[in-house]
mmCIF file of N, CA and C in Angstrom:
data_model
loop_
_atom_site.group_PDB
_atom_site.id
_atom_site.type_symbol
_atom_site.label_atom_id
_atom_site.label_comp_id
_atom_site.label_asym_id
_atom_site.label_seq_id
_atom_site.Cartn_x
_atom_site.Cartn_y
_atom_site.Cartn_z
ATOM 1 N N LYS Y 23 3.394 -15.519 9.681
ATOM 2 C CA LYS Y 23 2.276 -15.574 10.660
ATOM 3 C C LYS Y 23 2.439 -14.259 11.631
ATOM 4 N N ILE Y 24 3.634 -14.069 12.173
ATOM 5 C CA ILE Y 24 3.888 -12.860 13.187
ATOM 6 C C ILE Y 24 3.209 -11.631 12.541
ATOM 7 N N ILE Y 25 3.763 -11.261 11.281
ATOM 8 C CA ILE Y 25 3.361 -10.150 10.643
ATOM 9 C C ILE Y 25 1.808 -9.997 10.349
ATOM 10 N N GLY Y 26 1.190 -11.174 9.771
ATOM 11 C CA GLY Y 26 -0.134 -11.208 9.890
ATOM 12 C C GLY Y 26 -0.886 -10.842 11.178
ATOM 13 N N ASN Y 27 -0.461 -11.526 12.455
ATOM 14 C CA ASN Y 27 -0.981 -11.116 13.500
ATOM 15 C C ASN Y 27 -0.719 -9.780 13.778
ATOM 16 N N ASN Y 28 0.092 -9.210 13.489
ATOM 17 C CA ASN Y 28 0.618 -7.801 14.028
ATOM 18 C C ASN Y 28 -0.645 -6.824 13.179
ATOM 19 N N ILE Y 29 -0.436 -7.076 11.895
ATOM 20 C CA ILE Y 29 -1.592 -6.303 11.325
ATOM 21 C C ILE Y 29 -2.756 -6.399 11.571
ATOM 22 N N LYS Y 30 -3.306 -7.814 12.159
ATOM 23 C CA LYS Y 30 -4.748 -7.951 12.723
ATOM 24 C C LYS Y 30 -4.801 -7.099 13.970
ATOM 25 N N LYS Y 31 -3.795 -7.087 14.903
ATOM 26 C CA LYS Y 31 -3.711 -6.426 16.123
ATOM 27 C C LYS Y 31 -3.814 -4.739 15.871
ATOM 28 N N TYR Y 32 -3.058 -4.191 15.002
ATOM 29 C CA TYR Y 32 -3.097 -2.760 14.789
ATOM 30 C C TYR Y 32 -4.560 -2.403 14.025
ATOM 31 N N ARG Y 33 -4.828 -3.141 13.277
ATOM 32 C CA ARG Y 33 -6.402 -3.186 12.582
ATOM 33 C C ARG Y 33 -7.567 -2.944 13.599
ATOM 34 N N THR Y 34 -7.421 -4.081 14.499
ATOM 35 C CA THR Y 34 -8.620 -3.964 15.504
ATOM 36 C C THR Y 34 -8.365 -3.065 16.593
ATOM 37 N N LYS Y 35 -7.016 -2.649 16.827
ATOM 38 C CA LYS Y 35 -6.639 -1.489 17.888
ATOM 39 C C LYS Y 35 -7.298 -0.206 17.555
ATOM 40 N N ASN Y 36 -7.339 -0.026 15.868
ATOM 41 C CA ASN Y 36 -7.715 1.167 15.322
ATOM 42 C C ASN Y 36 -9.017 1.208 14.867
ATOM 43 N N ASN Y 37 -9.899 -0.163 15.124
ATOM 44 C CA ASN Y 37 -11.324 -0.189 14.959
ATOM 45 C C ASN Y 37 -11.349 -0.007 13.468
ATOM 46 N N ILE Y 38 -10.642 -0.857 12.646
ATOM 47 C CA ILE Y 38 -10.369 -0.963 11.259
ATOM 48 C C ILE Y 38 -11.071 -2.239 10.728
ATOM 49 N N SER Y 39 -12.100 -2.456 10.011
ATOM 50 C CA SER Y 39 -12.380 -3.661 9.361
ATOM 51 C C SER Y 39 -11.520 -4.147 8.293
ATOM 52 N N GLN Y 40 -11.257 -5.440 7.861
ATOM 53 C CA GLN Y 40 -10.518 -6.079 6.901
ATOM 54 C C GLN Y 40 -10.957 -5.349 5.714
ATOM 55 N N LEU Y 41 -12.357 -5.065 5.309
ATOM 56 C CA LEU Y 41 -12.754 -4.297 4.008
ATOM 57 C C LEU Y 41 -12.203 -2.993 4.221
ATOM 58 N N LYS Y 42 -12.397 -2.346 5.157
ATOM 59 C CA LYS Y 42 -11.712 -0.730 5.215
ATOM 60 C C LYS Y 42 -10.197 -0.666 5.188
ATOM 61 N N LEU Y 43 -9.520 -1.582 5.724
ATOM 62 C CA LEU Y 43 -8.267 -1.775 5.296
ATOM 63 C C LEU Y 43 -7.646 -1.865 3.741
ATOM 64 N N SER Y 44 -8.517 -2.826 3.285
ATOM 65 C CA SER Y 44 -8.269 -3.184 1.887
ATOM 66 C C SER Y 44 -8.579 -1.849 1.319
ATOM 67 N N GLU Y 45 -9.642 -1.098 1.502
ATOM 68 C CA GLU Y 45 -9.766 0.098 0.738
ATOM 69 C C GLU Y 45 -8.742 1.236 0.959
ATOM 70 N N LEU Y 46 -8.384 1.451 2.253
ATOM 71 C CA LEU Y 46 -7.324 2.200 2.386
ATOM 72 C C LEU Y 46 -6.004 1.992 2.139
ATOM 73 N N SER Y 47 -5.530 0.924 2.018
ATOM 74 C CA SER Y 47 -4.221 0.273 1.538
ATOM 75 C C SER Y 47 -4.210 -0.085 0.046
ATOM 76 N N GLY Y 48 -5.634 -0.080 -0.764
ATOM 77 C CA GLY Y 48 -5.205 -0.321 -2.041
ATOM 78 C C GLY Y 48 -5.524 -2.075 -2.503
ATOM 79 N N TYR Y 49 -5.295 -2.850 -1.776
ATOM 80 C CA TYR Y 49 -5.405 -4.247 -1.995
ATOM 81 C C TYR Y 49 -6.817 -4.716 -1.575
ATOM 82 N N SER Y 50 -6.879 -5.922 -2.139
ATOM 83 C CA SER Y 50 -8.211 -6.435 -2.114
ATOM 84 C C SER Y 50 -8.531 -7.010 -0.643
ATOM 85 N N HIS Y 51 -9.861 -7.225 -0.441
ATOM 86 C CA HIS Y 51 -10.358 -7.639 0.748
ATOM 87 C C HIS Y 51 -9.621 -9.097 0.987
ATOM 88 N N GLU Y 52 -9.670 -9.933 0.058
ATOM 89 C CA GLU Y 52 -9.330 -11.180 -0.003
ATOM 90 C C GLU Y 52 -7.675 -11.480 0.346
ATOM 91 N N TYR Y 53 -7.099 -10.415 -0.069
ATOM 92 C CA TYR Y 53 -5.519 -10.394 -0.023
ATOM 93 C C TYR Y 53 -5.284 -10.043 1.620
ATOM 94 N N ILE Y 54 -5.969 -9.025 2.074
ATOM 95 C CA ILE Y 54 -5.956 -9.001 3.440
ATOM 96 C C ILE Y 54 -6.186 -10.211 4.315
ATOM 97 N N ARG Y 55 -7.191 -10.674 4.047
ATOM 98 C CA ARG Y 55 -7.941 -11.750 4.837
ATOM 99 C C ARG Y 55 -6.773 -12.769 4.740
ATOM 100 N N ARG Y 56 -6.179 -13.365 3.445
ATOM 101 C CA ARG Y 56 -5.011 -14.077 3.422
ATOM 102 C C ARG Y 56 -3.799 -13.983 4.216
ATOM 103 N N ILE Y 57 -3.351 -12.575 4.324
ATOM 104 C CA ILE Y 57 -2.214 -12.121 4.950
ATOM 105 C C ILE Y 57 -2.529 -12.173 6.662
ATOM 106 N N GLU Y 58 -3.860 -12.042 7.068
ATOM 107 C CA GLU Y 58 -3.609 -12.251 8.615
ATOM 108 C C GLU Y 58 -4.223 -13.640 8.820
ATOM 109 N N SER Y 59 -4.775 -14.481 7.910
ATOM 110 C CA SER Y 59 -5.031 -15.994 8.142
ATOM 111 C C SER Y 59 -3.925 -16.794 8.811
ATOM 112 N N LYS Y 60 -3.999 -17.664 9.833
ATOM 113 C CA LYS Y 60 -3.169 -18.599 10.460
ATOM 114 C C LYS Y 60 -2.776 -19.555 9.700
ATOM 115 N N LYS Y 61 -3.600 -19.870 8.403
ATOM 116 C CA LYS Y 61 -3.185 -21.033 7.606
ATOM 117 C C LYS Y 61 -2.584 -20.496 6.533
ATOM 118 N N SER Y 62 -2.264 -19.205 6.207
ATOM 119 C CA SER Y 62 -1.975 -18.795 5.122
ATOM 120 C C SER Y 62 -0.185 -18.952 4.948
ATOM 121 N N ARG Y 63 0.016 -19.514 3.768
ATOM 122 C CA ARG Y 63 1.270 -19.702 3.784
ATOM 123 C C ARG Y 63 2.110 -18.711 2.172
ATOM 124 N N ASN Y 64 1.042 -17.852 1.801
ATOM 125 C CA ASN Y 64 1.312 -17.049 0.777
ATOM 126 C C ASN Y 64 2.103 -15.982 1.396
ATOM 127 N N GLY Y 65 3.115 -15.237 0.562
ATOM 128 C CA GLY Y 65 3.971 -14.213 0.800
ATOM 129 C C GLY Y 65 3.457 -13.123 0.208
ATOM 130 N N PHE Y 66 4.150 -12.092 0.736
ATOM 131 C CA PHE Y 66 3.731 -10.869 0.485
ATOM 132 C C PHE Y 66 4.782 -9.826 0.711
ATOM 133 N N SER Y 67 4.607 -8.754 -0.441
ATOM 134 C CA SER Y 67 5.760 -7.726 -0.672
ATOM 135 C C SER Y 67 6.125 -6.663 0.468
ATOM 136 N N ILE Y 68 7.259 -6.127 0.441
ATOM 137 C CA ILE Y 68 7.439 -5.088 1.559
ATOM 138 C C ILE Y 68 6.673 -4.172 1.075
ATOM 139 N N GLU Y 69 6.756 -3.673 -0.348
ATOM 140 C CA GLU Y 69 5.729 -2.827 -0.831
ATOM 141 C C GLU Y 69 4.419 -2.666 -0.083
ATOM 142 N N ALA Y 70 3.743 -3.832 -0.182
ATOM 143 C CA ALA Y 70 2.160 -4.147 0.290
ATOM 144 C C ALA Y 70 2.259 -4.000 1.939
ATOM 145 N N LEU Y 71 3.355 -4.348 2.561
ATOM 146 C CA LEU Y 71 3.575 -4.131 4.086
ATOM 147 C C LEU Y 71 3.527 -2.388 4.112
ATOM 148 N N TYR Y 72 4.326 -1.795 3.384
ATOM 149 C CA TYR Y 72 4.399 -0.364 3.579
ATOM 150 C C TYR Y 72 3.299 0.440 3.343
ATOM 151 N N PHE Y 73 2.374 -0.050 2.343
ATOM 152 C CA PHE Y 73 0.882 0.551 2.000
ATOM 153 C C PHE Y 73 -0.256 0.084 3.122
ATOM 154 N N ILE Y 74 0.080 -0.978 3.761
ATOM 155 C CA ILE Y 74 -0.886 -1.472 4.925
ATOM 156 C C ILE Y 74 -0.442 -0.715 6.093
ATOM 157 N N SER Y 75 0.916 -0.322 6.298
ATOM 158 C CA SER Y 75 1.249 0.319 7.610
ATOM 159 C C SER Y 75 1.016 1.842 7.031
ATOM 160 N N LEU Y 76 0.836 2.377 6.092
ATOM 161 C CA LEU Y 76 0.407 3.799 6.006
ATOM 162 C C LEU Y 76 -1.300 4.034 6.306
ATOM 163 N N ALA Y 77 -1.954 2.806 5.853
ATOM 164 C CA ALA Y 77 -3.208 2.836 6.016
ATOM 165 C C ALA Y 77 -3.537 2.898 7.526
ATOM 166 N N LEU Y 78 -2.826 2.007 8.192
ATOM 167 C CA LEU Y 78 -2.956 1.754 9.581
ATOM 168 C C LEU Y 78 -2.163 2.836 10.349
ATOM 169 N N LYS Y 79 -1.706 3.794 9.753
ATOM 170 C CA LYS Y 79 -0.678 5.153 10.308
ATOM 171 C C LYS Y 79 -0.202 4.448 11.449
ATOM 172 N N ILE Y 80 0.683 3.697 11.121
ATOM 173 C CA ILE Y 80 1.936 3.096 12.038
ATOM 174 C C ILE Y 80 3.213 3.041 11.173
ATOM 175 N N ASN Y 81 4.291 2.896 11.966
ATOM 176 C CA ASN Y 81 5.627 2.413 11.318
ATOM 177 C C ASN Y 81 5.697 1.176 10.556
ATOM 178 N N ILE Y 82 6.161 0.897 9.575
ATOM 179 C CA ILE Y 82 6.301 -0.257 9.220
ATOM 180 C C ILE Y 82 7.058 -1.128 9.916
ATOM 181 N N SER Y 83 7.978 -0.629 11.022
ATOM 182 C CA SER Y 83 8.839 -1.623 11.881
ATOM 183 C C SER Y 83 7.763 -2.072 12.856
ATOM 184 N N ASN Y 84 6.759 -1.536 13.092
ATOM 185 C CA ASN Y 84 5.589 -2.067 13.765
ATOM 186 C C ASN Y 84 5.260 -3.510 13.441
ATOM 187 N N LEU Y 85 5.071 -3.627 12.566
ATOM 188 C CA LEU Y 85 4.623 -5.133 11.628
ATOM 189 C C LEU Y 85 5.657 -6.373 12.002
ATOM 190 N N PHE Y 86 6.777 -5.761 12.162
ATOM 191 C CA PHE Y 86 7.859 -6.864 12.571
ATOM 192 C C PHE Y 86 8.011 -7.271 13.868
ATOM 193 N N GLU Y 87 7.023 -6.480 14.933
ATOM 194 C CA GLU Y 87 7.472 -6.877 16.232
ATOM 195 C C GLU Y 87 7.373 -8.136 16.528
ATOM 196 N N GLY Y 88 8.324 -8.982 17.031
ATOM 197 C CA GLY Y 88 8.264 -10.226 17.642
ATOM 198 C C GLY Y 88 8.940 -11.313 16.304
ATOM 199 N N VAL Y 89 9.328 -10.688 15.395
ATOM 200 C CA VAL Y 89 9.866 -11.342 14.242
ATOM 201 C C VAL Y 89 11.490 -11.467 14.671
ATOM 202 N N LYS Y 90 12.011 -12.883 14.503
ATOM 203 C CA LYS Y 90 13.236 -13.233 14.983
ATOM 204 C C LYS Y 90 14.032 -12.898 14.002
ATOM 205 N N ILE Y 91 15.287 -12.259 14.054
ATOM 206 C CA ILE Y 91 16.193 -12.158 13.012
ATOM 207 C C ILE Y 91 17.438 -12.979 13.360
ATOM 208 N N TYR Y 92 17.746 -13.965 12.463
ATOM 209 C CA TYR Y 92 18.934 -14.733 12.567
ATOM 210 C C TYR Y 92 20.091 -14.130 12.004
ATOM 211 N N GLU Y 93 21.246 -14.231 12.642
ATOM 212 C CA GLU Y 93 22.704 -13.858 12.297
ATOM 213 C C GLU Y 93 23.479 -15.099 11.586
#
């Protein structure tokens, strides 16, 4: 959920629609919508996050802001 929220945050900050992000990243609009959905329980790959971060012109690490890592 945190990563989906971060994608949405950077997408809206850059004035990019979900449809435009799907075109830029090479993933379907439905896939982008599901990642950003608060109800989503579907996983996604690091590769997908990489291409989304490229489309958003941000470092992939920005998508992990707020994610707690347990040791």
